[in-house]
XYZ file of C-alpha atoms in Angstrom:
607
model
C 7.919 31.469 -37.612
C 4.254 31.762 -36.734
C 1.428 32.406 -39.249
C 0.542 36.078 -38.929
C -2.273 38.474 -39.808
C -1.312 42.156 -39.809
C -4.266 44.548 -39.478
C -3.895 48.266 -40.107
C -6.508 50.818 -39.033
C -6.754 54.222 -40.669
C -4.063 56.091 -42.551
C -1.264 55.269 -40.111
C -2.166 51.590 -40.261
C -1.973 51.603 -44.046
C 1.437 53.294 -44.033
C 2.808 50.586 -41.743
C 1.261 47.754 -43.786
C 2.914 49.017 -46.971
C 6.277 49.353 -45.225
C 6.071 45.786 -43.902
C 5.175 44.543 -47.401
C 8.227 46.367 -48.753
C 10.469 44.618 -46.222
C 9.059 41.209 -47.154
C 9.799 41.799 -50.835
C 13.310 43.023 -50.029
C 14.034 40.000 -47.830
C 12.154 37.200 -49.605
C 11.856 38.385 -53.192
C 8.066 38.626 -53.327
C 4.969 38.727 -51.155
C 3.947 35.279 -52.390
C 7.239 33.870 -51.087
C 5.945 34.376 -47.536
C 2.360 33.061 -47.674
C 2.092 32.738 -43.882
C 1.628 36.515 -43.595
C -1.591 38.199 -44.695
C -2.755 41.788 -44.478
C -6.024 43.586 -43.796
C -6.570 47.341 -43.942
C -9.721 48.887 -42.463
C -10.384 52.558 -43.125
C -13.218 55.040 -43.353
C -11.506 56.623 -46.373
C -11.213 54.789 -49.672
C -7.778 54.523 -51.305
C -6.055 56.777 -48.777
C -2.670 57.899 -50.090
C 0.568 56.734 -48.508
C 4.033 58.244 -48.641
C 5.751 54.873 -49.174
C 6.502 53.970 -52.833
C 4.311 51.050 -53.840
C 6.720 49.651 -56.423
C 9.644 47.731 -54.903
C 12.126 45.699 -56.977
C 9.707 46.053 -59.892
C 6.905 44.520 -57.831
C 3.600 46.129 -56.915
C 3.187 46.046 -53.136
C -0.094 47.959 -52.998
C -2.958 46.332 -51.113
C -5.272 44.104 -53.127
C -9.067 44.608 -52.934
C -9.431 41.470 -50.780
C -7.014 43.018 -48.279
C -9.054 46.193 -47.749
C -12.340 47.107 -46.110
C -13.778 50.529 -46.845
C -15.874 51.083 -43.727
C -18.182 53.603 -45.331
C -21.588 54.766 -44.107
C -23.539 56.280 -46.987
C -26.915 56.618 -45.260
C -25.807 57.790 -41.826
C -28.494 60.474 -41.670
C -31.293 57.974 -42.312
C -30.006 55.753 -39.514
C -29.422 58.572 -37.042
C -32.861 60.100 -37.642
C -34.338 56.804 -36.392
C -31.656 56.133 -33.779
C -34.173 54.882 -31.226
C -34.932 51.975 -33.576
C -31.307 50.882 -33.307
C -30.969 50.182 -29.601
C -27.430 48.823 -29.991
C -26.409 52.249 -31.416
C -28.565 54.492 -29.265
C -27.013 53.266 -26.024
C -23.643 54.861 -26.833
C -23.884 57.165 -29.900
C -23.373 60.854 -28.909
C -26.410 63.044 -29.514
C -24.123 65.867 -30.715
C -23.265 63.834 -33.835
C -26.815 63.035 -34.974
C -26.431 65.514 -37.815
C -23.779 63.400 -39.554
C -24.769 62.821 -43.206
C -22.287 60.132 -44.177
C -18.839 58.689 -43.538
C -17.108 58.373 -46.897
C -13.808 60.242 -46.630
C -12.548 59.547 -43.129
C -13.912 59.852 -39.612
C -12.926 63.501 -39.308
C -10.786 62.807 -36.235
C -13.977 61.867 -34.347
C -13.648 58.610 -32.442
C -17.384 57.976 -32.161
C -17.693 58.027 -35.958
C -14.909 55.456 -36.195
C -16.820 53.140 -33.842
C -20.048 53.897 -35.742
C -18.404 52.896 -39.035
C -17.072 49.695 -37.459
C -20.553 48.784 -36.195
C -22.275 49.399 -39.527
C -19.604 47.431 -41.418
C -19.264 44.705 -38.779
C -20.108 41.755 -41.029
C -17.828 42.934 -43.849
C -14.926 43.381 -41.417
C -15.521 39.989 -39.824
C -15.667 38.257 -43.218
C -12.538 39.998 -44.464
C -10.622 39.043 -41.331
C -11.693 35.408 -41.586
C -10.559 35.404 -45.216
C -7.210 36.937 -44.215
C -6.784 34.287 -41.547
C -7.674 31.523 -44.011
C -4.966 32.742 -46.413
C -2.166 31.921 -43.942
C -3.238 28.318 -43.318
C -1.819 25.199 -44.984
C 1.651 26.416 -45.982
C 3.727 24.188 -43.701
C 5.214 22.107 -46.526
C 5.955 25.165 -48.659
C 7.785 26.919 -45.827
C 9.766 23.793 -44.994
C 10.692 23.076 -48.619
C 11.380 26.669 -49.641
C 12.931 28.148 -46.511
C 13.683 25.164 -44.280
C 11.369 26.633 -41.660
C 9.201 24.573 -39.317
C 6.161 26.685 -38.470
C 5.222 27.278 -34.856
C 1.707 26.482 -33.777
C -0.676 29.376 -33.224
C -1.690 32.594 -34.962
C -0.076 35.988 -34.425
C -2.314 39.008 -34.938
C -0.754 42.466 -35.130
C -2.933 45.577 -35.023
C -1.233 48.823 -36.028
C -2.732 52.300 -35.915
C -2.432 55.692 -34.304
C -4.527 56.870 -31.369
C -4.784 60.386 -32.735
C -7.285 60.026 -35.581
C -10.911 58.993 -35.506
C -10.716 55.678 -37.334
C -7.959 53.913 -35.409
C -8.767 55.219 -31.933
C -12.490 54.669 -32.527
C -12.242 51.091 -33.775
C -9.306 49.684 -31.826
C -11.140 48.303 -28.779
C -14.066 46.882 -30.747
C -11.641 45.137 -33.084
C -9.541 43.841 -30.179
C -12.438 42.181 -28.382
C -14.039 40.827 -31.542
C -10.750 39.193 -32.514
C -10.918 37.222 -29.264
C -14.286 35.863 -30.420
C -13.367 35.374 -34.083
C -10.258 33.286 -33.387
C -10.934 30.200 -31.238
C -8.593 29.426 -28.367
C -7.699 26.153 -30.080
C -5.854 28.215 -32.728
C -3.550 29.578 -29.975
C -4.039 33.234 -30.967
C -1.746 35.964 -29.679
C -2.644 39.584 -30.344
C -0.199 42.479 -30.251
C -1.135 46.117 -30.746
C 1.272 48.849 -31.856
C -0.391 52.160 -31.011
C 1.318 55.357 -32.140
C 1.048 58.198 -29.603
C 0.234 61.812 -30.542
C 3.788 63.115 -30.128
C 4.499 61.907 -33.659
C 1.684 64.119 -35.018
C 2.812 67.473 -33.671
C 1.370 70.461 -35.454
C -1.960 68.822 -36.319
C -4.024 70.546 -33.635
C -5.327 69.723 -30.177
C -7.795 67.065 -31.283
C -5.049 64.492 -31.928
C -4.030 64.813 -28.277
C -7.634 64.677 -27.062
C -8.362 61.557 -29.122
C -5.259 59.805 -27.840
C -6.040 60.790 -24.257
C -9.577 59.414 -24.496
C -8.414 56.226 -26.221
C -5.717 55.664 -23.595
C -8.222 56.211 -20.789
C -10.484 53.549 -22.296
C -7.563 51.226 -22.929
C -6.394 51.667 -19.346
C -9.902 51.003 -18.023
C -10.434 47.789 -19.972
C -6.963 46.551 -19.057
C -8.080 46.316 -15.432
C -9.125 42.928 -14.150
C -12.549 44.105 -12.936
C -13.843 45.647 -16.184
C -16.028 44.275 -18.983
C -16.234 45.433 -22.586
C -19.796 45.076 -23.829
C -20.957 46.014 -27.311
C -23.486 44.827 -29.887
C -23.249 45.366 -33.635
C -26.678 44.534 -35.008
C -30.133 43.523 -33.854
C -28.972 39.904 -33.898
C -27.984 38.653 -30.415
C -25.059 36.759 -31.964
C -23.374 39.957 -33.186
C -21.990 40.972 -29.827
C -18.916 40.457 -27.669
C -19.166 37.146 -25.828
C -19.230 37.107 -22.037
C -15.916 35.284 -21.850
C -14.079 37.658 -24.196
C -15.580 40.777 -22.618
C -13.816 40.039 -19.330
C -10.380 39.696 -20.924
C -7.814 42.423 -21.513
C -7.839 43.874 -25.047
C -4.466 42.509 -26.210
C -1.873 39.974 -25.125
C 0.754 42.668 -25.708
C 0.117 46.378 -26.118
C 2.941 48.632 -27.319
C 2.615 52.391 -26.899
C 4.996 54.014 -29.369
C 6.110 57.618 -29.119
C 8.553 59.651 -31.167
C 11.126 60.372 -28.474
C 12.909 59.232 -25.344
C 15.512 60.858 -23.130
C 18.193 60.235 -25.767
C 16.623 60.919 -29.146
C 13.644 62.498 -30.888
C 12.631 61.290 -34.331
C 12.637 64.082 -36.897
C 9.349 63.099 -38.547
C 6.392 60.716 -38.503
C 7.923 58.524 -41.207
C 10.819 57.570 -38.939
C 8.412 56.434 -36.201
C 6.355 54.352 -38.628
C 9.529 52.839 -40.092
C 10.575 51.745 -36.598
C 7.174 50.148 -35.923
C 7.280 48.402 -39.303
C 10.773 47.066 -38.654
C 9.670 45.708 -35.287
C 6.643 43.946 -36.786
C 8.749 42.509 -39.608
C 11.435 41.251 -37.239
C 8.814 39.566 -35.062
C 7.806 37.043 -37.701
C 10.939 36.872 -39.789
C 14.011 36.396 -37.619
C 15.543 35.072 -34.430
C 14.929 38.493 -32.926
C 11.379 37.392 -32.161
C 12.670 34.640 -29.865
C 14.654 37.186 -27.894
C 11.613 39.447 -27.673
C 9.445 36.568 -26.448
C 12.048 35.745 -23.825
C 12.102 39.334 -22.561
C 8.313 39.530 -22.476
C 8.028 36.207 -20.667
C 10.479 37.448 -18.039
C 8.359 40.500 -17.260
C 4.916 38.970 -17.812
C 4.502 38.127 -14.123
C 5.195 41.730 -13.158
C 2.605 43.209 -15.489
C -0.063 40.641 -14.598
C -0.912 42.516 -11.394
C -1.716 46.219 -10.973
C 0.710 48.735 -9.523
C 0.362 49.974 -5.910
C -2.224 52.532 -7.059
C -4.357 49.882 -8.719
C -3.486 50.783 -12.312
C -2.676 48.113 -14.907
C 0.973 47.601 -15.862
C 0.389 45.682 -19.084
C 1.611 48.391 -21.469
C 5.062 48.130 -23.000
C 7.181 49.992 -25.494
C 10.288 49.385 -27.542
C 13.043 51.015 -29.502
C 15.386 49.851 -32.231
C 18.978 50.819 -32.790
C 21.991 49.452 -34.633
C 25.665 49.098 -33.826
C 28.353 49.292 -36.499
C 31.864 48.002 -36.012
C 34.883 47.270 -38.267
C 34.078 43.709 -39.282
C 37.057 43.236 -41.586
C 39.473 44.408 -38.956
C 38.107 41.979 -36.352
C 38.053 39.067 -38.781
C 41.583 39.697 -40.009
C 42.921 39.959 -36.462
C 41.163 36.990 -34.888
C 39.388 34.665 -37.303
C 42.407 33.157 -39.069
C 44.137 32.403 -35.784
C 41.242 30.972 -33.762
C 38.158 30.299 -35.842
C 39.654 27.568 -38.000
C 40.624 25.581 -34.924
C 37.221 26.119 -33.337
C 35.405 24.975 -36.479
C 37.524 21.825 -36.612
C 36.837 21.187 -32.925
C 33.100 21.588 -33.456
C 33.130 19.239 -36.433
C 34.366 16.463 -34.156
C 34.507 13.431 -36.516
C 34.413 10.829 -33.724
C 32.538 7.793 -35.109
C 29.149 6.942 -33.623
C 28.693 3.638 -31.772
C 27.231 0.642 -33.577
C 24.784 -0.060 -30.734
C 23.052 3.336 -30.795
C 19.651 1.821 -30.032
C 20.994 0.338 -26.792
C 22.596 3.658 -25.829
C 19.273 5.407 -26.393
C 17.177 2.902 -24.452
C 19.537 2.335 -21.534
C 21.172 5.741 -21.125
C 19.592 8.678 -22.926
C 15.845 8.017 -22.634
C 16.038 7.110 -18.922
C 17.951 10.347 -18.388
C 15.117 12.223 -20.109
C 12.515 10.302 -18.034
C 11.120 8.911 -21.302
C 12.052 5.239 -20.983
C 9.304 2.793 -21.889
C 9.510 -0.988 -21.584
C 7.601 -3.923 -20.148
C 8.992 -3.177 -16.687
C 9.400 0.601 -16.799
C 6.864 3.223 -17.856
C 8.506 6.613 -17.326
C 6.843 7.971 -20.470
C 3.278 6.983 -19.586
C 3.684 7.567 -15.848
C 4.761 11.134 -16.534
C 1.451 11.770 -18.304
C -0.759 9.964 -15.771
C 0.856 11.517 -12.694
C -1.633 12.846 -10.137
C -1.354 15.794 -7.766
C 0.317 13.619 -5.134
C 3.024 12.545 -7.640
C 1.510 9.078 -7.965
C 0.237 7.607 -11.282
C -3.538 7.438 -11.428
C -3.379 3.656 -11.915
C -1.930 3.516 -8.380
C -4.626 5.968 -7.225
C -7.254 3.555 -8.532
C -5.669 0.638 -6.677
C -5.600 2.714 -3.484
C -9.262 3.642 -3.939
C -10.253 -0.004 -4.411
C -8.323 -0.967 -1.277
C -9.908 1.893 0.672
C -13.373 0.887 -0.543
C -12.787 -2.700 0.521
C -11.576 -1.506 3.943
C -14.529 0.851 4.307
C -16.905 -2.040 3.632
C -15.185 -4.133 6.289
C -15.076 -1.279 8.808
C -18.775 -0.541 8.353
C -19.637 -4.253 8.340
C -22.112 -3.722 5.512
C -24.852 -6.397 5.511
C -24.880 -8.637 2.448
C -28.248 -7.344 1.298
C -26.867 -3.741 1.259
C -23.645 -4.530 -0.615
C -25.077 -3.752 -4.038
C -26.207 -0.292 -2.961
C -22.903 0.343 -1.162
C -20.909 -0.517 -4.290
C -23.128 1.545 -6.586
C -22.879 4.579 -4.284
C -19.086 4.302 -4.048
C -18.808 3.919 -7.808
C -21.106 6.875 -8.400
C -18.845 9.028 -6.219
C -15.669 7.873 -7.967
C -16.924 7.734 -11.555
C -16.857 11.551 -12.168
C -13.048 11.453 -12.046
C -13.059 9.768 -15.480
C -15.221 11.978 -17.693
C -13.824 13.138 -21.052
C -17.010 13.463 -23.085
C -16.454 17.180 -23.805
C -14.322 18.081 -26.822
C -12.646 20.795 -24.762
C -10.054 19.195 -22.437
C -10.509 22.076 -20.002
C -13.960 20.671 -19.249
C -12.758 17.135 -18.608
C -12.913 15.626 -15.139
C -10.128 16.323 -12.679
C -8.065 13.175 -13.365
C -8.137 13.560 -17.134
C -7.721 17.328 -16.966
C -4.614 16.801 -14.837
C -3.302 14.356 -17.450
C -4.018 16.959 -20.148
C -2.157 19.552 -18.093
C 0.719 17.097 -17.703
C 0.832 16.676 -21.482
C 0.911 20.418 -22.104
C 3.657 20.794 -19.514
C 5.655 17.864 -20.845
C 5.532 18.797 -24.539
C 7.603 22.007 -24.306
C 9.652 20.612 -21.411
C 10.668 17.396 -23.181
C 11.240 19.184 -26.481
C 13.524 21.593 -24.681
C 15.313 18.800 -22.814
C 15.757 16.825 -26.035
C 17.236 19.865 -27.747
C 19.543 20.459 -24.786
C 20.616 16.809 -24.946
C 21.546 17.209 -28.606
C 23.470 20.382 -27.784
C 25.422 18.488 -25.118
C 26.130 15.647 -27.547
C 27.521 18.112 -30.078
C 29.610 19.788 -27.392
C 30.896 16.436 -26.106
C 34.427 15.860 -27.373
C 33.806 12.097 -27.481
C 30.570 12.369 -29.492
C 29.893 15.356 -31.744
C 27.668 16.051 -34.804
C 28.040 12.604 -36.391
C 26.912 10.937 -33.174
C 24.055 13.464 -32.888
C 22.782 12.663 -36.386
C 22.704 8.910 -35.779
C 21.142 9.485 -32.362
C 18.286 11.529 -33.850
C 17.649 9.100 -36.699
C 17.527 6.072 -34.396
C 15.483 7.968 -31.800
C 12.919 8.710 -34.503
C 12.634 4.959 -35.105
C 12.348 4.222 -31.383
C 9.583 6.802 -30.959
C 7.772 5.367 -33.980
C 7.891 1.993 -32.215
C 6.525 3.632 -29.042
C 3.712 5.194 -31.042
C 2.776 1.933 -32.732
C 2.893 0.102 -29.407
C 0.723 2.723 -27.694
C -1.895 2.485 -30.460
C -1.860 -1.304 -30.420
C -1.988 -1.520 -26.627
C -4.866 0.922 -26.534
C -6.889 -0.804 -29.259
C -6.073 -4.450 -28.574
C -5.533 -4.553 -24.818
C -6.884 -1.659 -22.786
C -10.108 -0.780 -24.640
C -11.203 -4.453 -24.728
C -10.192 -4.766 -21.079
C -12.273 -1.692 -20.224
C -15.324 -3.091 -22.031
C -14.829 -6.510 -20.476
C -14.518 -5.021 -16.987
C -17.644 -2.907 -17.493
C -19.639 -5.945 -18.639
C -18.298 -8.111 -15.820
C -19.086 -5.392 -13.296
C -22.662 -5.152 -14.491
C -23.137 -8.917 -14.196
C -21.417 -9.189 -10.804
C -23.365 -6.312 -9.227
C -26.638 -7.997 -10.169
C -25.250 -11.380 -9.132
C -24.166 -10.254 -5.658
C -27.622 -8.876 -5.004
C -29.241 -12.102 -6.199
C -26.978 -14.154 -3.937
C -27.618 -11.818 -0.987
C -31.350 -12.495 -1.307
C -30.859 -16.269 -1.285
C -30.720 -16.884 2.470
C -30.619 -20.663 2.047
C -27.747 -20.551 -0.453
C -25.070 -23.128 0.330
C -21.899 -21.399 1.611
C -23.704 -18.068 1.164
C -20.970 -15.984 2.827
C -18.187 -17.505 0.736
C -20.138 -17.031 -2.489
C -20.914 -13.384 -1.717
C -17.332 -12.656 -0.662
C -16.162 -14.155 -3.948
C -18.672 -11.925 -5.798
C -17.345 -8.893 -3.921
C -13.778 -9.822 -4.752
C -14.718 -10.049 -8.429
C -16.451 -6.654 -8.257
C -13.401 -5.014 -6.705
C -11.194 -6.528 -9.395
C -13.596 -5.381 -12.123
C -13.703 -1.837 -10.709
C -9.926 -1.672 -10.565
C -9.608 -3.092 -14.073
C -12.249 -0.667 -15.404
C -10.685 2.514 -14.040
C -7.078 1.456 -14.614
C -8.045 0.723 -18.224
C -9.540 4.212 -18.577
C -6.300 5.726 -17.256
C -4.133 3.575 -19.516
C -6.257 4.350 -22.583
C -6.070 8.086 -21.902
C -2.333 7.926 -21.128
C -1.635 6.221 -24.444
C -3.880 8.586 -26.382
C -2.079 11.590 -24.913
C 1.233 9.757 -25.191
C 0.833 9.635 -28.975
C 0.436 13.429 -28.966
C 3.615 13.801 -26.914
C 5.460 11.457 -29.273
C 4.306 13.498 -32.267
C 5.599 16.661 -30.597
C 8.963 15.002 -29.944
C 9.163 13.767 -33.530
C 8.454 17.298 -34.739
C 11.336 18.476 -32.581
C 13.596 15.745 -33.992
C 12.728 16.797 -37.540
C 13.586 20.382 -36.681
C 16.802 19.293 -34.971
C 17.835 17.333 -38.063
C 17.198 20.425 -40.167
C 19.207 22.507 -37.723
C 21.985 19.909 -37.708
C 22.244 19.953 -41.510
C 22.461 23.730 -41.428
C 25.041 23.534 -38.644
C 27.211 21.072 -40.583
C 26.986 23.200 -43.716
C 28.006 26.259 -41.775
C 30.930 24.403 -40.227
C 32.132 23.139 -43.587
C 31.794 26.579 -45.126
C 33.591 28.168 -42.200
C 36.436 25.665 -42.292
C 36.919 26.284 -46.002
C 36.783 30.050 -45.584
C 39.144 30.051 -42.617
C 41.608 27.817 -44.464
C 41.619 30.185 -47.440
C 41.996 33.177 -45.163
C 44.853 31.572 -43.266
C 46.655 30.779 -46.507
C 46.164 34.270 -47.895
């Protein structure tokens, strides 16, 4: 599961929020039992009524005051009479609406009033969202203890509304782009919008269609790669969409939801909203979300580029259906005959070897390209691999050799050696800059190592999981072997982690400082010796100085690479240990299921 904030705009948004809250109570017993989900409702009407009962299993599922923002505008007339004083409003507010007195009971199906209400209540909306986001943080232990669930990293944000009213269609784009600014990239945010199309609101007049058409035109425009969304929300320069966010598309995933397809038409609006609510609930509560992510990942490349006419293809839709079949009939016919044998086969009781640590170090870790010893550094080399598939420590050695050769080829005079070395170092030094807290702004070598880490973490977690699956499937190993393998592997990785920290602190950082100090002394020394024309064995002394400088340069930059590799290596180890913890949880669940199944199948076979 991923911590999630669900935001509803307008009346439709509130209906969906209440339905999702109902499903949580039905599945988990209470809203507090799933603290990684928070809600926020933004509306221009206070306490809008909903059709969904707000008492479920004797629990009140209505929205709390902290979960609601009433985006009211009591003094609209006073503001609009002096519109020229509010430049950030005057640049877009329609002159036809300057007679608006207030916005207290809805936006009147007028999109501009929805945007106006969002702008006036910008700070309240921002604060309420930040509070909603804060409510879903810090529940990892609770979710693991209560539900046996290891939380995924990141934050899911769902925005639900219709495009037919004034509130939702007027606020949706401003909210979308502000969310990109309010949630830092380090939180790994992923936004998904569920936008209900006007077909579900038949019989409510032409304006619902006009609103949806206008909103879709804007959405289509800002989903193009060459557009920018620019808006300001107060006189303060900070209350505006940042340049970076303005160039992005509104949402990571945008669902357009109608009430019909070529097979079925929903009888009423409630059925459409129920479907949207079910989809949202399934996304953060079941394995269905993994399937959905897989499908979206498969088509993401296709929607990243426009169609032949230049229009964006980033809009998607969905439908839900169920299949019913005679479970008892299938179980009675097949389970007693086959399932008992399969369960016994899966529970393969083959004893694990006594030398598991040797098996891990000599067989399994080398197969995963994660072996680490005095003579082999698959783990660290994988992180420090350059674009030419060569570890950066080897790149440094090649650079030193090339520098030495360049000096010989150019026949640099002794008195120019200091300048030559300083120039070469100045050209090479920018490869090793990591002063910025954002790894994306590191130098090319370190950024490549960061990219390697981010590629290796999911890859090695996946490969480790696949290895465990193969062990369980292996007739000569099985679950018992898998458990011992994971427990011993956890110890081995802890040893790796300790060794990386010790090597970094006690060997490579001191070596880096020592090399830097030696380099400083030698560079001055070679210049001093070059100026001493009567120095005994002057050439030999200077060549020895140069040799020391080359060694110091190599030691300095290799140390930087090794320090960074071990720092990032600890992060990779932590990711692998997280995966092991999850695998152990999964293995316990698997063994319980097997034991339960074997018992059930035995009873069924006997009866």
